[in-house]
Coordinates of N, CA, C and O in Angstrom, one line a residue:
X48 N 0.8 -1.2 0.0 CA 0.0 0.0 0.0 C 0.9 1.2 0.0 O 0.5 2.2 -0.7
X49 N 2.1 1.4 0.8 CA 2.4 2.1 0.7 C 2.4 3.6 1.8 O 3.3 4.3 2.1
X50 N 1.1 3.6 2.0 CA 0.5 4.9 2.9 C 1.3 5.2 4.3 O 1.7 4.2 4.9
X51 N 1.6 6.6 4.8 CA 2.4 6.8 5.6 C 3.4 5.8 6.3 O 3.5 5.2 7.4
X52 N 4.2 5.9 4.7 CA 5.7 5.0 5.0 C 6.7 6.0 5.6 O 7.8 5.7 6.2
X53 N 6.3 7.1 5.3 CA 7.3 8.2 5.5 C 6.8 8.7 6.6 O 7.7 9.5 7.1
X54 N 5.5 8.6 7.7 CA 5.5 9.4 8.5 C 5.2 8.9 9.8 O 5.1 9.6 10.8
X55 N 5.1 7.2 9.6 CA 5.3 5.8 10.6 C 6.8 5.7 10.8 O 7.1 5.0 11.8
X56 N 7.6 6.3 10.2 CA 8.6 6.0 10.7 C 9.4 6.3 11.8 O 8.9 7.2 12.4
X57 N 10.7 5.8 12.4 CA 11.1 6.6 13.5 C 12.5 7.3 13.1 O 13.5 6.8 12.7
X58 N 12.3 8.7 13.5 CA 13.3 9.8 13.3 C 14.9 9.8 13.6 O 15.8 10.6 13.4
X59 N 14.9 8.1 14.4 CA 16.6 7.9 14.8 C 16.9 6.5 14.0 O 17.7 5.6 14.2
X60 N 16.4 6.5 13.4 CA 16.6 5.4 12.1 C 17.4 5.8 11.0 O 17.0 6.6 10.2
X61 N 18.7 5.3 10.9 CA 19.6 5.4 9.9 C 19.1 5.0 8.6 O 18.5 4.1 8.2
X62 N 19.7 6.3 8.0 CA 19.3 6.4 6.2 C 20.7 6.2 5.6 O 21.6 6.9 5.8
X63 N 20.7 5.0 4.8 CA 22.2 4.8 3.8 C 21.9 5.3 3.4 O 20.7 5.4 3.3
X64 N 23.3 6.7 2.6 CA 23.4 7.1 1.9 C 24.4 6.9 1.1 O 25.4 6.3 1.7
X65 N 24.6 7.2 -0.1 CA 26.1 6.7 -1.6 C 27.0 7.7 -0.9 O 26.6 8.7 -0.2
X66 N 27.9 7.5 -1.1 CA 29.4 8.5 -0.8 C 29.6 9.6 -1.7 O 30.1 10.6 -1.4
X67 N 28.9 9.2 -2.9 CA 28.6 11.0 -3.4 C 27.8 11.8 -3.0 O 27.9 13.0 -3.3
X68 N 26.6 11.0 -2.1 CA 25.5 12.3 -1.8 C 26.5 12.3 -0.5 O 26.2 11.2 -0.2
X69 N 26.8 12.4 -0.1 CA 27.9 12.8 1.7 C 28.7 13.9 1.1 O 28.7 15.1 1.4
X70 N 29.3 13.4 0.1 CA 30.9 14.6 -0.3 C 29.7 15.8 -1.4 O 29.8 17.0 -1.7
X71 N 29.1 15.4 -1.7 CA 28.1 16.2 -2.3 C 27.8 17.5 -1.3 O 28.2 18.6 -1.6
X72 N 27.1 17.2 0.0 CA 26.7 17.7 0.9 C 27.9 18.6 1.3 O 28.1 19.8 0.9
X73 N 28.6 17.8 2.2 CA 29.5 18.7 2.2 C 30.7 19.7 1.6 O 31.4 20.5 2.3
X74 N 30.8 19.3 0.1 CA 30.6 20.2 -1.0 C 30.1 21.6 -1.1 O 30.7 22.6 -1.4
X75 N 28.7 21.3 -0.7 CA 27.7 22.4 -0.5 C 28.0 23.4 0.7 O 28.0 24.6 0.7
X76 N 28.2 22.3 2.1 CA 28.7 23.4 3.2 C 29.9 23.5 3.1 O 30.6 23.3 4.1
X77 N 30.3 23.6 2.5 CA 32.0 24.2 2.2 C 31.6 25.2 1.3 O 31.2 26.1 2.1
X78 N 31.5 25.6 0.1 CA 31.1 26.1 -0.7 C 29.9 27.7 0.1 O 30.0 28.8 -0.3
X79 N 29.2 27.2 0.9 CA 28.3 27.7 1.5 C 28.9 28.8 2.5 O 28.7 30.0 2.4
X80 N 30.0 28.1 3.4 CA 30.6 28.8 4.5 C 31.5 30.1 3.4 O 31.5 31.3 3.6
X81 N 32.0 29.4 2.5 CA 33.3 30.1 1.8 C 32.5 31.5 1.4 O 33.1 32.6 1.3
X82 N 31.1 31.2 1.0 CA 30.6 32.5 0.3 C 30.0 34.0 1.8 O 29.4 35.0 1.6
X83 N 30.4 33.6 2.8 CA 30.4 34.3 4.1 C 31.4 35.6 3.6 O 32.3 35.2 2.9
X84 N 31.3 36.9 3.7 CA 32.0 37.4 3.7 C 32.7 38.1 4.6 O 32.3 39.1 5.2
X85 N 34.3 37.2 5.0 CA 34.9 37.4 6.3 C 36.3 37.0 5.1 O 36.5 36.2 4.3
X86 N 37.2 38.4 5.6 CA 39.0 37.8 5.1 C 38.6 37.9 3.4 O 38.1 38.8 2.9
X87 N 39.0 37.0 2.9 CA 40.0 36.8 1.7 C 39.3 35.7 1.1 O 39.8 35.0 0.2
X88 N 38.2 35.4 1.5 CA 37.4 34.1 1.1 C 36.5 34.8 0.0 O 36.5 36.0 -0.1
X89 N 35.6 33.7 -1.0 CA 35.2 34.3 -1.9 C 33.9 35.3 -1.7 O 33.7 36.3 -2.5
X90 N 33.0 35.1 -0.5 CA 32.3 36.3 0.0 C 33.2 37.7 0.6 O 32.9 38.9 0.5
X91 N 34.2 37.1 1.1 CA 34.9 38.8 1.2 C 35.6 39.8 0.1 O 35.9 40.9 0.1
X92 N 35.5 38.8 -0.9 CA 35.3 39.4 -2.4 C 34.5 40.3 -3.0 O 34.6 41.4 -3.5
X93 N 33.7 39.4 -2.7 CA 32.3 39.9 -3.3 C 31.7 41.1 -2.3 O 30.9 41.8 -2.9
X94 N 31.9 41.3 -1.2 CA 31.7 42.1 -0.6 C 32.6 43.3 -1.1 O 32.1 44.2 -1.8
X95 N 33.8 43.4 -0.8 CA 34.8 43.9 -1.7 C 34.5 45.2 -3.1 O 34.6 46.4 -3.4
X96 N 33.9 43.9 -3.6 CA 33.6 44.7 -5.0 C 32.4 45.2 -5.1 O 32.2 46.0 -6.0
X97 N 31.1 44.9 -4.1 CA 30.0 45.4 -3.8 C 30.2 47.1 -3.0 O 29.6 48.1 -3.4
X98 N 30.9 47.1 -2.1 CA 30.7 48.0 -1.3 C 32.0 49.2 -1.0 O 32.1 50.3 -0.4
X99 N 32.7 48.6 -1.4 CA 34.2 49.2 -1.7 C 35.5 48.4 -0.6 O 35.3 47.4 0.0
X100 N 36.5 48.9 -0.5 CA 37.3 48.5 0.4 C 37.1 48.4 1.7 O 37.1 47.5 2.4
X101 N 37.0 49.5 1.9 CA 37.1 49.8 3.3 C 35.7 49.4 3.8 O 35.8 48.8 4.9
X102 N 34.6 49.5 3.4 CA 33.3 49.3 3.5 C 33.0 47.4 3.5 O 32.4 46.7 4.4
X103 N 33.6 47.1 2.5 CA 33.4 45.7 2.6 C 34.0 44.9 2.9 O 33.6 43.7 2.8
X104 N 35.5 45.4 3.7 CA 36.5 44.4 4.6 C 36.3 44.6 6.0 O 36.8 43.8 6.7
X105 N 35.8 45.5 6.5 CA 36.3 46.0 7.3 C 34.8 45.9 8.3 O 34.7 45.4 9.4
X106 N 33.9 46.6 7.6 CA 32.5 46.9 8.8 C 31.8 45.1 8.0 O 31.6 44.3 8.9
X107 N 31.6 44.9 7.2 CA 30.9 44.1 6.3 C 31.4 43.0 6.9 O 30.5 42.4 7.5
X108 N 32.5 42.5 6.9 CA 33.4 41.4 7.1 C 33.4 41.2 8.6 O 33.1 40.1 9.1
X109 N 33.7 42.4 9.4 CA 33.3 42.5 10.7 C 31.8 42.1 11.6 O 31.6 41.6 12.7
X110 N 31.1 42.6 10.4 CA 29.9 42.6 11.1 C 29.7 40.6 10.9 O 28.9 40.1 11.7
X111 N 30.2 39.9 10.1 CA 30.0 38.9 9.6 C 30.8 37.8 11.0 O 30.3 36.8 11.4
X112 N 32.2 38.2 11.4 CA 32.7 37.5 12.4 C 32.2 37.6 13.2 O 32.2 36.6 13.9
X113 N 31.7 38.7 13.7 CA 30.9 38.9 14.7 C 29.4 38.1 15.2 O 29.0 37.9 16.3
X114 N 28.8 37.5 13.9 CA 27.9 36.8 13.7 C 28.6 35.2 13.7 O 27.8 34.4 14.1
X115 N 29.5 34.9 13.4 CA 30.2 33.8 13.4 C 30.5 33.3 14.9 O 30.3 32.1 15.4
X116 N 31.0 34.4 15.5 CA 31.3 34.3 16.7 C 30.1 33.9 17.9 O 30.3 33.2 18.8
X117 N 28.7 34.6 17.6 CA 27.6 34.5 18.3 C 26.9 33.1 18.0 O 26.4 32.4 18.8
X118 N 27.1 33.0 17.0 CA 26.7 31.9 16.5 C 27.4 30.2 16.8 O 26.9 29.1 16.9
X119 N 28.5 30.7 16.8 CA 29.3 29.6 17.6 C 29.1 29.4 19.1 O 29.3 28.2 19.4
X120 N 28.8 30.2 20.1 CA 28.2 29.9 21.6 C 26.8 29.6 21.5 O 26.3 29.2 22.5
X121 N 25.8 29.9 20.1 CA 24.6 29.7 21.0 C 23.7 28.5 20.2 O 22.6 28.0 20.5
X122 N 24.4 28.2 19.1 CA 23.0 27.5 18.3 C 23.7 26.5 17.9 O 23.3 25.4 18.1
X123 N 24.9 26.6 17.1 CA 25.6 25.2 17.0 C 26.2 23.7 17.8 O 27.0 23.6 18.7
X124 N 25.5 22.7 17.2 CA 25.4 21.8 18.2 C 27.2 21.1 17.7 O 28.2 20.9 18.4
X125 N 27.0 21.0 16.3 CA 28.3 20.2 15.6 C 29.7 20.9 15.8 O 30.8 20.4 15.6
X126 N 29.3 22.2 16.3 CA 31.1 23.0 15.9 C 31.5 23.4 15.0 O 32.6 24.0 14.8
X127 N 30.2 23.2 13.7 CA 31.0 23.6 12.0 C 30.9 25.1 11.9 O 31.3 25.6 10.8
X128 N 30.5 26.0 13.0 CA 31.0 27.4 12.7 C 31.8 27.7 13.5 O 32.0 28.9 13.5
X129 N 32.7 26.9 14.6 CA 33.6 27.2 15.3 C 35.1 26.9 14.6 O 36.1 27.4 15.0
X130 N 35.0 25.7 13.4 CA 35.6 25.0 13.3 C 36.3 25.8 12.3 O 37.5 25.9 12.2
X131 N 35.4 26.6 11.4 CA 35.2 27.4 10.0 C 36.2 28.8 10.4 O 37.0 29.3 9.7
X132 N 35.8 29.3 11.8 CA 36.1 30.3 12.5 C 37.9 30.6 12.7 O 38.6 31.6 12.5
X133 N 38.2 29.3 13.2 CA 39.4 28.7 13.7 C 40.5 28.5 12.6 O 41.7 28.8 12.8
X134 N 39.8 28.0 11.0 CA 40.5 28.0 10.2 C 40.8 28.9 9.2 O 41.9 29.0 8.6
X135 N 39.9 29.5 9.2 CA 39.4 30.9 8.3 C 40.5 32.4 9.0 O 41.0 33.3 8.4
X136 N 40.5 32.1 10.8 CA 41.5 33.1 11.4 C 42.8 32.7 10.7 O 43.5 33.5 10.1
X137 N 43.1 31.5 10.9 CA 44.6 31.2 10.8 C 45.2 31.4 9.0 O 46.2 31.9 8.6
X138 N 44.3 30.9 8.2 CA 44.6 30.6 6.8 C 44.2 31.7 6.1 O 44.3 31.2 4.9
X139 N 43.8 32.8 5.9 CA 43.3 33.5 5.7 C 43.8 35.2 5.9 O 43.1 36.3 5.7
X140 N 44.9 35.0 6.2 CA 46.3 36.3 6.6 C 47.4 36.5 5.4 O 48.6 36.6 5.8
X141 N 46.9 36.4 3.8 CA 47.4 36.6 3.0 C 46.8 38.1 2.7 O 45.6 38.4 2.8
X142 N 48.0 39.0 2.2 CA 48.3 39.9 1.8 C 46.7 40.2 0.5 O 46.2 39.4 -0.3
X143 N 46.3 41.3 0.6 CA 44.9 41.2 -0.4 C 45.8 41.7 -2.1 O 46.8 42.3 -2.4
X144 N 44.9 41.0 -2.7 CA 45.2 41.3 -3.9 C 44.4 42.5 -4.4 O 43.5 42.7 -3.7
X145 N 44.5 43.4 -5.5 CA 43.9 44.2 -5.7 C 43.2 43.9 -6.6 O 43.7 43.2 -7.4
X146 N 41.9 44.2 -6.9 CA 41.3 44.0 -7.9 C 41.8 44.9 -9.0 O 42.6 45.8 -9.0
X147 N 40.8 43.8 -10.5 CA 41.5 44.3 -11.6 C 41.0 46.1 -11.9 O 41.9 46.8 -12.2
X148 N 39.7 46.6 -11.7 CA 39.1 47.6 -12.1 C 38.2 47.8 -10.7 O 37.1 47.3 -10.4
X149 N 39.3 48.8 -9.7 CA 38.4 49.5 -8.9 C 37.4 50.7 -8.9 O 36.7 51.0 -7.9
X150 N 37.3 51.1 -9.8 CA 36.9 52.3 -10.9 C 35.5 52.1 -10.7 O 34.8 52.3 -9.7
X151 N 35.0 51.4 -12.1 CA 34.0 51.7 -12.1 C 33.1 50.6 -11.2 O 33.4 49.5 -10.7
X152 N 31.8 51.4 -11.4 CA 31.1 50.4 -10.5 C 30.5 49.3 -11.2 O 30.5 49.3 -12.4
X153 N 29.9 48.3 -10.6 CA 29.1 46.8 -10.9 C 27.8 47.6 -11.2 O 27.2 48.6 -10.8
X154 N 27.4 46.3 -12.3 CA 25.9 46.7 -13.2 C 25.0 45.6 -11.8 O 25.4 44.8 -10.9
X155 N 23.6 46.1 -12.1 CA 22.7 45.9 -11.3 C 22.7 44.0 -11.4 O 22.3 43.4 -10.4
X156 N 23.0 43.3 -12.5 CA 23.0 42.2 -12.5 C 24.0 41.4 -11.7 O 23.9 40.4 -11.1
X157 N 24.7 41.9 -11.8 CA 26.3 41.6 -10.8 C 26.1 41.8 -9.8 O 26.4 40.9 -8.9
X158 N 25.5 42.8 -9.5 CA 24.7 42.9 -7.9 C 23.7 42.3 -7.6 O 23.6 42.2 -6.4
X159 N 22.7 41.8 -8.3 CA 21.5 41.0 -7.5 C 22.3 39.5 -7.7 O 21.9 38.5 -7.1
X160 N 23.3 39.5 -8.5 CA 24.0 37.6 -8.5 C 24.8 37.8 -6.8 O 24.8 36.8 -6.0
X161 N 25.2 38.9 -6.5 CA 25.9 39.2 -5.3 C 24.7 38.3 -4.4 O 24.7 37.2 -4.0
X162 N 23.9 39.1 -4.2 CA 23.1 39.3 -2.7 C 22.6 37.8 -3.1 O 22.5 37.0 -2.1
X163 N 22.3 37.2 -4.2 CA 21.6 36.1 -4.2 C 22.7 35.5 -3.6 O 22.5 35.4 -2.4
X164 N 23.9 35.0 -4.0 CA 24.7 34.1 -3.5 C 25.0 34.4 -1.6 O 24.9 33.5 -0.7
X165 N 25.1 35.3 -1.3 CA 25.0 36.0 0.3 C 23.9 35.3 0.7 O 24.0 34.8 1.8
X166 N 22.8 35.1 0.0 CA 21.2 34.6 1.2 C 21.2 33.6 0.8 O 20.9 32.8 1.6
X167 N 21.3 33.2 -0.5 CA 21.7 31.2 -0.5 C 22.0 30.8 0.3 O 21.3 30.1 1.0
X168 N 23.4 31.1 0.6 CA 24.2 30.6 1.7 C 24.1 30.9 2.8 O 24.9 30.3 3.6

C-alpha cells in the first residue's frame, strides 16, 4: 500500500546514503561557508567589489565575524561554525590582492548575482 511510510517511521533510524551524496553535501557546506563574507574568502570578495574596500572588509566582514562568533556559543550543536572560524582566522592572513578595475562600478545584474549568492548561503 504504501500509505504513511514516510511518516510511521522513526526519526533515529539510519538512512544509507552513496558516498557521493555525503561529499556532495558537504561540497555544498564548504562552498556555503566560503561565500560568508569574512577575510580573503570568496564572500569577502564579493563584498569587496559590492561596497568598496574599506566598507566591505572591514564593517561588512566585521559585522559577519561577529555573527560567526555569536553563532558559535549559541546554536551550534556540531562545531561547524567554530571550526570554520578557527581556520578561516589562521589561513586567511594573505596579503589582499587588488582588484583588476576598482573604478568603475558593478551593473545591477552583478549585484542581485551578489546578494543572491550571500542569502543562498
Amino acid at each position: 500500500d504504501g500509505n504513511g511510510v514516510l511518516l510511521t517511521k522513526d526519526p533515529s533510524t539510519i538512512v544509507p546514503m552513496h558516498p557521493f551524496a555525503i561529499a556532495g553535501f558537504v561540497s555544498l557546506l564548504i562552498n556555503a561557508l566560503d561565500l560568508l563574507p569574512i577575510g580573503s574568502t570568496d564572500g569577502g570578495r564579493i563584498a569587496q567589489t559590492v561596497f568598496g574596500r574599506f566598507w566591505g572588509h572591514f564593517l561588512i566582514g566585521g559585522a559577519a565575524f561577529i555573527t560567526l562568533i555569536i553563532l558559535m556559543f549559541t546554536s551550534d550543536t556540531q562545531n561547524i561554525f567554530f571550526g570554520y572560524l578557527f581556520i578561516t582566522s589562521f589561513t586567511q592572513r594573505d596579503a589582499e590582492v587588488p582588484c583588476r578595475d576598482e573604478v568603475e562600478k558593478i551593473g545591477n545584474l552583478r549585484l542581485a548575482v551578489a546578494f543572491f549568492a550571500w542569502f543562498g548561503a
